[in-house]
Amino acid sequence: MIGISCGKLEDLPALRDFAEAHGLGLELQEFAQPEILDGEWQALLARYRQTLSGFAGPISLHGPFVDLFSGSVDPRIAAVAMDRYRQLLEIAVELGAWLVNFHLNYNPLVDAPSYRPRWLERQAAFWTELAFEAQEAGIRIALENMWEPDPFLQVEVIQRVSHFYIGACLDIGHAHLYSRVPLQAWIDVLEPVLIYAHLHNTAGSQDRHLPLTQGVIPVEPVLSRLVRCLNRPMLILEMPGLAEIQESFPVLQRILQRVSWPL
């Protein structure tokens, strides 16, 4: 499956037209904003449902992530993250989504020897609890890398949870920016649990979600490896708007055609 991101409701009509013209899915991102979730989100949800009426492609959601720490040592902080993530599962059900994407938010600046193993323990407990709620809702969860320095953190959390409804999301821009591990190695390590991927490029210093045609990531070999993953992860062109997506889509389309992967 291939999809495109949509950051705001006002952009949805044009993005829906593009998605329907090319048989793509949509990742909705507006419900990741805390001001939305603490505001009139039910009214916004109703407008999304109206605008999406009749859309046949797969729908996914990007979950909230700013200042949310599912691996926090403070149980009250982790409880805030759990509350937000449950709220997203509720919204996902209402929109008929198949997946919600969440960040793990590992902090690589903490260098205490105990941080990583204890963080893994807390993350596994957190996502094990949410996995069964996701299963009941019929919504899969993809855990995305942000500042994680290597792919083994995602893999270990997911393997400890060991639940079909919890898988990995690889963000190629984040991996390039915040890790010294080559992208090909990220894909090799994540492949057994990879169900979702965010595609965009970067100039090398900031997370600006550039089109695939710009930036320093060698996208052709990276995408060629991604599309050969056994699980066929859903690939999302995650960019600010339609112009960047239109610029990037032919690059992805050309690579998919080489491996006979239908759009």
PDB file of C-alpha atoms in Angstrom:
ATOM      1  CA  MET A   1       0.000   0.000   0.000  1.00  0.00           C
ATOM      2  CA  ILE A   2       1.070   3.553  -0.750  1.00  0.00           C
ATOM      3  CA  GLY A   3      -0.269   6.662   0.945  1.00  0.00           C
ATOM      4  CA  ILE A   4       0.173  10.394   1.299  1.00  0.00           C
ATOM      5  CA  SER A   5       0.047  12.588   4.384  1.00  0.00           C
ATOM      6  CA  CYS A   6      -2.543  15.264   5.078  1.00  0.00           C
ATOM      7  CA  GLY A   7      -1.741  17.834   7.747  1.00  0.00           C
ATOM      8  CA  LYS A   8      -4.945  19.876   7.782  1.00  0.00           C
ATOM      9  CA  LEU A   9      -8.593  19.447   6.881  1.00  0.00           C
ATOM     10  CA  GLU A  10      -8.431  22.351   4.439  1.00  0.00           C
ATOM     11  CA  ASP A  11      -5.859  20.416   2.392  1.00  0.00           C
ATOM     12  CA  LEU A  12      -7.872  17.202   2.343  1.00  0.00           C
ATOM     13  CA  PRO A  13     -10.074  17.744  -0.760  1.00  0.00           C
ATOM     14  CA  ALA A  14      -7.097  18.227  -3.104  1.00  0.00           C
ATOM     15  CA  LEU A  15      -5.102  15.443  -1.463  1.00  0.00           C
ATOM     16  CA  ARG A  16      -8.080  13.111  -1.633  1.00  0.00           C
ATOM     17  CA  ASP A  17      -8.433  13.831  -5.355  1.00  0.00           C
ATOM     18  CA  PHE A  18      -4.762  12.992  -5.896  1.00  0.00           C
ATOM     19  CA  ALA A  19      -5.026   9.847  -3.783  1.00  0.00           C
ATOM     20  CA  GLU A  20      -8.097   8.620  -5.635  1.00  0.00           C
ATOM     21  CA  ALA A  21      -6.535   9.358  -9.021  1.00  0.00           C
ATOM     22  CA  HIS A  22      -3.572   7.121  -8.170  1.00  0.00           C
ATOM     23  CA  GLY A  23      -5.150   4.518  -5.884  1.00  0.00           C
ATOM     24  CA  LEU A  24      -3.403   5.762  -2.736  1.00  0.00           C
ATOM     25  CA  GLY A  25      -4.238   5.887   0.954  1.00  0.00           C
ATOM     26  CA  LEU A  26      -4.277   8.864   3.310  1.00  0.00           C
ATOM     27  CA  GLU A  27      -2.473   9.489   6.596  1.00  0.00           C
ATOM     28  CA  LEU A  28      -4.343  12.131   8.600  1.00  0.00           C
ATOM     29  CA  GLN A  29      -2.114  14.163  10.916  1.00  0.00           C
ATOM     30  CA  GLU A  30      -4.216  16.961  12.377  1.00  0.00           C
ATOM     31  CA  PHE A  31      -5.313  14.883  15.365  1.00  0.00           C
ATOM     32  CA  ALA A  32      -1.683  14.780  16.526  1.00  0.00           C
ATOM     33  CA  GLN A  33      -2.020  18.357  17.768  1.00  0.00           C
ATOM     34  CA  PRO A  34      -2.715  18.784  21.513  1.00  0.00           C
ATOM     35  CA  GLU A  35      -4.785  21.922  20.958  1.00  0.00           C
ATOM     36  CA  ILE A  36      -7.061  19.864  18.714  1.00  0.00           C
ATOM     37  CA  LEU A  37      -7.374  17.020  21.207  1.00  0.00           C
ATOM     38  CA  ASP A  38      -8.225  19.442  24.019  1.00  0.00           C
ATOM     39  CA  GLY A  39     -10.605  21.433  21.825  1.00  0.00           C
ATOM     40  CA  GLU A  40     -13.681  20.665  19.744  1.00  0.00           C
ATOM     41  CA  TRP A  41     -12.181  17.533  18.254  1.00  0.00           C
ATOM     42  CA  GLN A  42     -15.572  15.846  17.896  1.00  0.00           C
ATOM     43  CA  ALA A  43     -16.735  18.618  15.564  1.00  0.00           C
ATOM     44  CA  LEU A  44     -13.514  18.346  13.559  1.00  0.00           C
ATOM     45  CA  LEU A  45     -13.946  14.590  13.412  1.00  0.00           C
ATOM     46  CA  ALA A  46     -17.435  15.044  11.962  1.00  0.00           C
ATOM     47  CA  ARG A  47     -16.023  17.311   9.241  1.00  0.00           C
ATOM     48  CA  TYR A  48     -13.343  14.761   8.401  1.00  0.00           C
ATOM     49  CA  ARG A  49     -15.928  12.019   8.148  1.00  0.00           C
ATOM     50  CA  GLN A  50     -18.004  14.151   5.796  1.00  0.00           C
ATOM     51  CA  THR A  51     -15.022  15.046   3.599  1.00  0.00           C
ATOM     52  CA  LEU A  52     -13.872  11.411   3.491  1.00  0.00           C
ATOM     53  CA  SER A  53     -17.308  10.003   2.698  1.00  0.00           C
ATOM     54  CA  GLY A  54     -16.981   7.448  -0.094  1.00  0.00           C
ATOM     55  CA  PHE A  55     -13.181   7.341   0.025  1.00  0.00           C
ATOM     56  CA  ALA A  56     -12.171   3.732  -0.581  1.00  0.00           C
ATOM     57  CA  GLY A  57      -8.444   3.889   0.136  1.00  0.00           C
ATOM     58  CA  PRO A  58      -6.770   2.896   3.406  1.00  0.00           C
ATOM     59  CA  ILE A  59      -6.789   5.541   6.131  1.00  0.00           C
ATOM     60  CA  SER A  60      -4.197   5.871   8.888  1.00  0.00           C
ATOM     61  CA  LEU A  61      -3.586   8.462  11.601  1.00  0.00           C
ATOM     62  CA  HIS A  62      -0.460  10.066  12.991  1.00  0.00           C
ATOM     63  CA  GLY A  63      -0.726  10.117  16.755  1.00  0.00           C
ATOM     64  CA  PRO A  64       0.325  12.927  19.097  1.00  0.00           C
ATOM     65  CA  PHE A  65       3.989  12.937  20.080  1.00  0.00           C
ATOM     66  CA  VAL A  66       5.107  16.321  21.447  1.00  0.00           C
ATOM     67  CA  ASP A  67       6.185  15.930  25.101  1.00  0.00           C
ATOM     68  CA  LEU A  68       4.647  12.446  25.338  1.00  0.00           C
ATOM     69  CA  PHE A  69       6.879   9.812  26.913  1.00  0.00           C
ATOM     70  CA  SER A  70       5.507   6.295  27.037  1.00  0.00           C
ATOM     71  CA  GLY A  71       8.800   5.137  28.561  1.00  0.00           C
ATOM     72  CA  SER A  72       8.870   7.733  31.326  1.00  0.00           C
ATOM     73  CA  VAL A  73      10.132   6.731  34.757  1.00  0.00           C
ATOM     74  CA  ASP A  74       7.310   8.881  36.190  1.00  0.00           C
ATOM     75  CA  PRO A  75       4.046   6.892  36.006  1.00  0.00           C
ATOM     76  CA  ARG A  76       1.988  10.083  35.855  1.00  0.00           C
ATOM     77  CA  ILE A  77       3.809  11.193  32.726  1.00  0.00           C
ATOM     78  CA  ALA A  78       3.318   7.789  31.113  1.00  0.00           C
ATOM     79  CA  ALA A  79      -0.366   7.951  32.069  1.00  0.00           C
ATOM     80  CA  VAL A  80      -0.757  11.194  30.098  1.00  0.00           C
ATOM     81  CA  ALA A  81       0.691   9.461  27.038  1.00  0.00           C
ATOM     82  CA  MET A  82      -1.646   6.502  27.528  1.00  0.00           C
ATOM     83  CA  ASP A  83      -4.651   8.825  27.750  1.00  0.00           C
ATOM     84  CA  ARG A  84      -3.697  10.594  24.529  1.00  0.00           C
ATOM     85  CA  TYR A  85      -3.047   7.351  22.673  1.00  0.00           C
ATOM     86  CA  ARG A  86      -6.387   5.920  23.751  1.00  0.00           C
ATOM     87  CA  GLN A  87      -8.018   9.091  22.477  1.00  0.00           C
ATOM     88  CA  LEU A  88      -6.386   8.512  19.075  1.00  0.00           C
ATOM     89  CA  LEU A  89      -7.597   4.923  18.954  1.00  0.00           C
ATOM     90  CA  GLU A  90     -11.117   6.211  19.540  1.00  0.00           C
ATOM     91  CA  ILE A  91     -10.764   8.717  16.703  1.00  0.00           C
ATOM     92  CA  ALA A  92      -9.245   6.066  14.439  1.00  0.00           C
ATOM     93  CA  VAL A  93     -12.247   3.806  14.953  1.00  0.00           C
ATOM     94  CA  GLU A  94     -14.616   6.649  14.058  1.00  0.00           C
ATOM     95  CA  LEU A  95     -12.689   7.363  10.846  1.00  0.00           C
ATOM     96  CA  GLY A  96     -12.422   3.728   9.796  1.00  0.00           C
ATOM     97  CA  ALA A  97      -8.626   3.808   9.998  1.00  0.00           C
ATOM     98  CA  TRP A  98      -6.561   0.635   9.969  1.00  0.00           C
ATOM     99  CA  LEU A  99      -3.455   1.996  11.745  1.00  0.00           C
ATOM    100  CA  VAL A 100      -2.219   4.696  14.127  1.00  0.00           C
ATOM    101  CA  ASN A 101       1.414   5.776  14.186  1.00  0.00           C
ATOM    102  CA  PHE A 102       3.092   6.719  17.497  1.00  0.00           C
ATOM    103  CA  HIS A 103       6.625   7.840  18.424  1.00  0.00           C
ATOM    104  CA  LEU A 104       8.708   6.042  21.043  1.00  0.00           C
ATOM    105  CA  ASN A 105      10.597   9.251  21.971  1.00  0.00           C
ATOM    106  CA  TYR A 106      13.800   7.700  23.276  1.00  0.00           C
ATOM    107  CA  ASN A 107      16.144  10.342  24.715  1.00  0.00           C
ATOM    108  CA  PRO A 108      19.700   9.662  23.458  1.00  0.00           C
ATOM    109  CA  LEU A 109      21.125  12.446  25.652  1.00  0.00           C
ATOM    110  CA  VAL A 110      20.603  10.383  28.793  1.00  0.00           C
ATOM    111  CA  ASP A 111      23.818   8.384  29.161  1.00  0.00           C
ATOM    112  CA  ALA A 112      23.188   6.598  32.465  1.00  0.00           C
ATOM    113  CA  PRO A 113      23.927   2.866  31.968  1.00  0.00           C
ATOM    114  CA  SER A 114      20.550   1.933  33.437  1.00  0.00           C
ATOM    115  CA  TYR A 115      18.490   4.191  31.158  1.00  0.00           C
ATOM    116  CA  ARG A 116      18.255   2.013  28.062  1.00  0.00           C
ATOM    117  CA  PRO A 117      17.384  -1.345  29.713  1.00  0.00           C
ATOM    118  CA  ARG A 118      14.852   0.221  32.076  1.00  0.00           C
ATOM    119  CA  TRP A 119      13.367   2.308  29.278  1.00  0.00           C
ATOM    120  CA  LEU A 120      12.867  -0.895  27.287  1.00  0.00           C
ATOM    121  CA  GLU A 121      11.124  -2.548  30.232  1.00  0.00           C
ATOM    122  CA  ARG A 122       8.737   0.365  30.692  1.00  0.00           C
ATOM    123  CA  GLN A 123       8.025   0.630  26.970  1.00  0.00           C
ATOM    124  CA  ALA A 124       7.245  -3.075  26.709  1.00  0.00           C
ATOM    125  CA  ALA A 125       4.795  -2.869  29.615  1.00  0.00           C
ATOM    126  CA  PHE A 126       3.143   0.245  28.178  1.00  0.00           C
ATOM    127  CA  TRP A 127       2.621  -1.135  24.674  1.00  0.00           C
ATOM    128  CA  THR A 128       1.589  -4.570  25.883  1.00  0.00           C
ATOM    129  CA  GLU A 129      -1.334  -2.927  27.668  1.00  0.00           C
ATOM    130  CA  LEU A 130      -2.276  -0.838  24.654  1.00  0.00           C
ATOM    131  CA  ALA A 131      -1.857  -3.723  22.204  1.00  0.00           C
ATOM    132  CA  PHE A 132      -4.895  -5.536  23.545  1.00  0.00           C
ATOM    133  CA  GLU A 133      -6.976  -2.363  23.378  1.00  0.00           C
ATOM    134  CA  ALA A 134      -5.810  -1.839  19.791  1.00  0.00           C
ATOM    135  CA  GLN A 135      -6.781  -5.402  18.952  1.00  0.00           C
ATOM    136  CA  GLU A 136     -10.245  -4.869  20.402  1.00  0.00           C
ATOM    137  CA  ALA A 137     -10.573  -1.700  18.319  1.00  0.00           C
ATOM    138  CA  GLY A 138      -9.212  -3.403  15.198  1.00  0.00           C
ATOM    139  CA  ILE A 139      -6.479  -0.762  14.809  1.00  0.00           C
ATOM    140  CA  ARG A 140      -2.824  -1.657  14.329  1.00  0.00           C
ATOM    141  CA  ILE A 141      -0.119   0.466  15.960  1.00  0.00           C
ATOM    142  CA  ALA A 142       3.180   1.381  14.276  1.00  0.00           C
ATOM    143  CA  LEU A 143       5.997   2.571  16.555  1.00  0.00           C
ATOM    144  CA  GLU A 144       8.126   5.188  14.810  1.00  0.00           C
ATOM    145  CA  ASN A 145      11.746   6.205  15.297  1.00  0.00           C
ATOM    146  CA  MET A 146      12.449   9.833  16.089  1.00  0.00           C
ATOM    147  CA  TRP A 147      15.670  10.388  18.073  1.00  0.00           C
ATOM    148  CA  GLU A 148      16.454   6.680  18.459  1.00  0.00           C
ATOM    149  CA  PRO A 149      20.162   6.172  17.652  1.00  0.00           C
ATOM    150  CA  ASP A 150      19.656   2.672  16.277  1.00  0.00           C
ATOM    151  CA  PRO A 151      16.849   0.359  15.093  1.00  0.00           C
ATOM    152  CA  PHE A 152      17.375  -2.217  17.834  1.00  0.00           C
ATOM    153  CA  LEU A 153      15.304  -0.172  20.296  1.00  0.00           C
ATOM    154  CA  GLN A 154      12.169  -0.501  18.171  1.00  0.00           C
ATOM    155  CA  VAL A 155      12.807  -4.158  17.470  1.00  0.00           C
ATOM    156  CA  GLU A 156      13.340  -5.050  21.108  1.00  0.00           C
ATOM    157  CA  VAL A 157      10.205  -3.234  22.280  1.00  0.00           C
ATOM    158  CA  ILE A 158       8.119  -4.920  19.593  1.00  0.00           C
ATOM    159  CA  GLN A 159       9.618  -8.348  20.229  1.00  0.00           C
ATOM    160  CA  ARG A 160       8.981  -8.026  23.964  1.00  0.00           C
ATOM    161  CA  VAL A 161       5.359  -7.075  23.331  1.00  0.00           C
ATOM    162  CA  SER A 162       5.053  -9.863  20.755  1.00  0.00           C
ATOM    163  CA  HIS A 163       1.597  -8.891  19.521  1.00  0.00           C
ATOM    164  CA  PHE A 164       0.344  -8.748  15.923  1.00  0.00           C
ATOM    165  CA  TYR A 165      -1.181  -5.318  16.492  1.00  0.00           C
ATOM    166  CA  ILE A 166       2.189  -3.707  17.328  1.00  0.00           C
ATOM    167  CA  GLY A 167       4.733  -3.196  14.533  1.00  0.00           C
ATOM    168  CA  ALA A 168       7.418  -0.748  13.429  1.00  0.00           C
ATOM    169  CA  CYS A 169       7.382   2.431  11.386  1.00  0.00           C
ATOM    170  CA  LEU A 170      10.648   3.555   9.812  1.00  0.00           C
ATOM    171  CA  ASP A 171      10.992   7.272   9.189  1.00  0.00           C
ATOM    172  CA  ILE A 172      13.909   7.506   6.781  1.00  0.00           C
ATOM    173  CA  GLY A 173      14.498  11.209   7.422  1.00  0.00           C
ATOM    174  CA  HIS A 174      14.683  10.752  11.190  1.00  0.00           C
ATOM    175  CA  ALA A 175      17.005   7.769  10.838  1.00  0.00           C
ATOM    176  CA  HIS A 176      19.351   9.747   8.612  1.00  0.00           C
ATOM    177  CA  LEU A 177      19.347  12.809  10.879  1.00  0.00           C
ATOM    178  CA  TYR A 178      19.540  11.278  14.340  1.00  0.00           C
ATOM    179  CA  SER A 179      21.444   8.031  13.828  1.00  0.00           C
ATOM    180  CA  ARG A 180      24.854   7.011  12.545  1.00  0.00           C
ATOM    181  CA  VAL A 181      23.508   3.637  11.446  1.00  0.00           C
ATOM    182  CA  PRO A 182      23.133   3.509   7.633  1.00  0.00           C
ATOM    183  CA  LEU A 183      19.578   3.436   6.325  1.00  0.00           C
ATOM    184  CA  GLN A 184      20.116   0.099   4.620  1.00  0.00           C
ATOM    185  CA  ALA A 185      21.013  -1.388   8.012  1.00  0.00           C
ATOM    186  CA  TRP A 186      17.920   0.186   9.580  1.00  0.00           C
ATOM    187  CA  ILE A 187      15.777  -1.589   7.008  1.00  0.00           C
ATOM    188  CA  ASP A 188      17.613  -4.894   7.440  1.00  0.00           C
ATOM    189  CA  VAL A 189      17.113  -4.840  11.215  1.00  0.00           C
ATOM    190  CA  LEU A 190      13.500  -3.639  11.169  1.00  0.00           C
ATOM    191  CA  GLU A 191      12.307  -5.801   8.274  1.00  0.00           C
ATOM    192  CA  PRO A 192      10.774  -8.629  10.384  1.00  0.00           C
ATOM    193  CA  VAL A 193       8.544  -6.151  12.254  1.00  0.00           C
ATOM    194  CA  LEU A 194       8.218  -3.338   9.691  1.00  0.00           C
ATOM    195  CA  ILE A 195       4.630  -2.513   8.698  1.00  0.00           C
ATOM    196  CA  TYR A 196       4.820   1.196   7.855  1.00  0.00           C
ATOM    197  CA  ALA A 197       7.316   3.797   6.604  1.00  0.00           C
ATOM    198  CA  HIS A 198       7.498   7.570   6.295  1.00  0.00           C
ATOM    199  CA  LEU A 199       9.273   8.815   3.176  1.00  0.00           C
ATOM    200  CA  HIS A 200      10.811  12.267   2.817  1.00  0.00           C
ATOM    201  CA  ASN A 201      14.239  13.774   2.344  1.00  0.00           C
ATOM    202  CA  THR A 202      16.394  16.128   4.382  1.00  0.00           C
ATOM    203  CA  ALA A 203      19.123  18.666   3.745  1.00  0.00           C
ATOM    204  CA  GLY A 204      21.106  16.924   6.473  1.00  0.00           C
ATOM    205  CA  SER A 205      20.640  19.170   9.488  1.00  0.00           C
ATOM    206  CA  GLN A 206      16.911  19.775  10.010  1.00  0.00           C
ATOM    207  CA  ASP A 207      13.747  17.685   9.883  1.00  0.00           C
ATOM    208  CA  ARG A 208      12.015  19.607   7.096  1.00  0.00           C
ATOM    209  CA  HIS A 209      10.332  16.746   5.191  1.00  0.00           C
ATOM    210  CA  LEU A 210      11.678  17.709   1.782  1.00  0.00           C
ATOM    211  CA  PRO A 211      10.510  16.093  -1.472  1.00  0.00           C
ATOM    212  CA  LEU A 212      12.307  12.912  -2.461  1.00  0.00           C
ATOM    213  CA  THR A 213      13.961  14.799  -5.329  1.00  0.00           C
ATOM    214  CA  GLN A 214      15.770  17.146  -2.922  1.00  0.00           C
ATOM    215  CA  GLY A 215      18.127  16.580  -0.010  1.00  0.00           C
ATOM    216  CA  VAL A 216      21.029  14.294   0.828  1.00  0.00           C
ATOM    217  CA  ILE A 217      19.377  10.885   1.266  1.00  0.00           C
ATOM    218  CA  PRO A 218      20.092   8.610  -1.732  1.00  0.00           C
ATOM    219  CA  VAL A 219      16.438   7.700  -2.093  1.00  0.00           C
ATOM    220  CA  GLU A 220      16.660   5.280  -5.026  1.00  0.00           C
ATOM    221  CA  PRO A 221      18.680   2.555  -3.240  1.00  0.00           C
ATOM    222  CA  VAL A 222      16.806   3.142   0.028  1.00  0.00           C
ATOM    223  CA  LEU A 223      13.385   2.855  -1.587  1.00  0.00           C
ATOM    224  CA  SER A 224      14.495  -0.066  -3.732  1.00  0.00           C
ATOM    225  CA  ARG A 225      15.386  -1.911  -0.528  1.00  0.00           C
ATOM    226  CA  LEU A 226      12.172  -0.894   1.239  1.00  0.00           C
ATOM    227  CA  VAL A 227       9.892  -2.159  -1.504  1.00  0.00           C
ATOM    228  CA  ARG A 228      11.566  -5.563  -1.285  1.00  0.00           C
ATOM    229  CA  CYS A 229      10.685  -6.029   2.380  1.00  0.00           C
ATOM    230  CA  LEU A 230       8.802  -9.261   2.921  1.00  0.00           C
ATOM    231  CA  ASN A 231       5.940  -7.632   4.839  1.00  0.00           C
ATOM    232  CA  ARG A 232       5.353  -5.005   2.148  1.00  0.00           C
ATOM    233  CA  PRO A 233       5.070  -2.087   4.602  1.00  0.00           C
ATOM    234  CA  MET A 234       2.709   0.745   3.756  1.00  0.00           C
ATOM    235  CA  LEU A 235       4.792   3.601   2.339  1.00  0.00           C
ATOM    236  CA  ILE A 236       3.686   7.146   3.158  1.00  0.00           C
ATOM    237  CA  LEU A 237       4.928  10.233   1.340  1.00  0.00           C
ATOM    238  CA  GLU A 238       5.029  12.451   4.440  1.00  0.00           C
ATOM    239  CA  MET A 239       5.457  16.010   3.223  1.00  0.00           C
ATOM    240  CA  PRO A 240       4.053  19.487   3.917  1.00  0.00           C
ATOM    241  CA  GLY A 241       1.657  19.646   0.990  1.00  0.00           C
ATOM    242  CA  LEU A 242       0.448  18.469  -2.384  1.00  0.00           C
ATOM    243  CA  ALA A 243       3.222  20.192  -4.357  1.00  0.00           C
ATOM    244  CA  GLU A 244       5.947  18.221  -2.563  1.00  0.00           C
ATOM    245  CA  ILE A 245       3.969  15.001  -2.922  1.00  0.00           C
ATOM    246  CA  GLN A 246       3.443  15.564  -6.647  1.00  0.00           C
ATOM    247  CA  GLU A 247       7.170  16.166  -7.067  1.00  0.00           C
ATOM    248  CA  SER A 248       8.016  12.976  -5.165  1.00  0.00           C
ATOM    249  CA  PHE A 249       5.418  10.548  -6.439  1.00  0.00           C
ATOM    250  CA  PRO A 250       7.050   9.797  -9.832  1.00  0.00           C
ATOM    251  CA  VAL A 251      10.255   8.763  -8.032  1.00  0.00           C
ATOM    252  CA  LEU A 252       8.404   6.230  -5.902  1.00  0.00           C
ATOM    253  CA  GLN A 253       6.219   5.141  -8.807  1.00  0.00           C
ATOM    254  CA  ARG A 254       9.260   4.382 -10.964  1.00  0.00           C
ATOM    255  CA  ILE A 255      10.825   2.201  -8.271  1.00  0.00           C
ATOM    256  CA  LEU A 256       7.589   0.336  -7.592  1.00  0.00           C
ATOM    257  CA  GLN A 257       7.178  -0.479 -11.261  1.00  0.00           C
ATOM    258  CA  ARG A 258      10.584  -2.168 -11.285  1.00  0.00           C
ATOM    259  CA  VAL A 259       9.430  -4.714  -8.720  1.00  0.00           C
ATOM    260  CA  SER A 260       5.874  -5.063 -10.075  1.00  0.00           C
ATOM    261  CA  TRP A 261       4.357  -3.663  -6.879  1.00  0.00           C
ATOM    262  CA  PRO A 262       0.849  -2.442  -7.770  1.00  0.00           C
ATOM    263  CA  LEU A 263      -0.118   0.982  -6.468  1.00  0.00           C
TER     264      LEU A 263
END
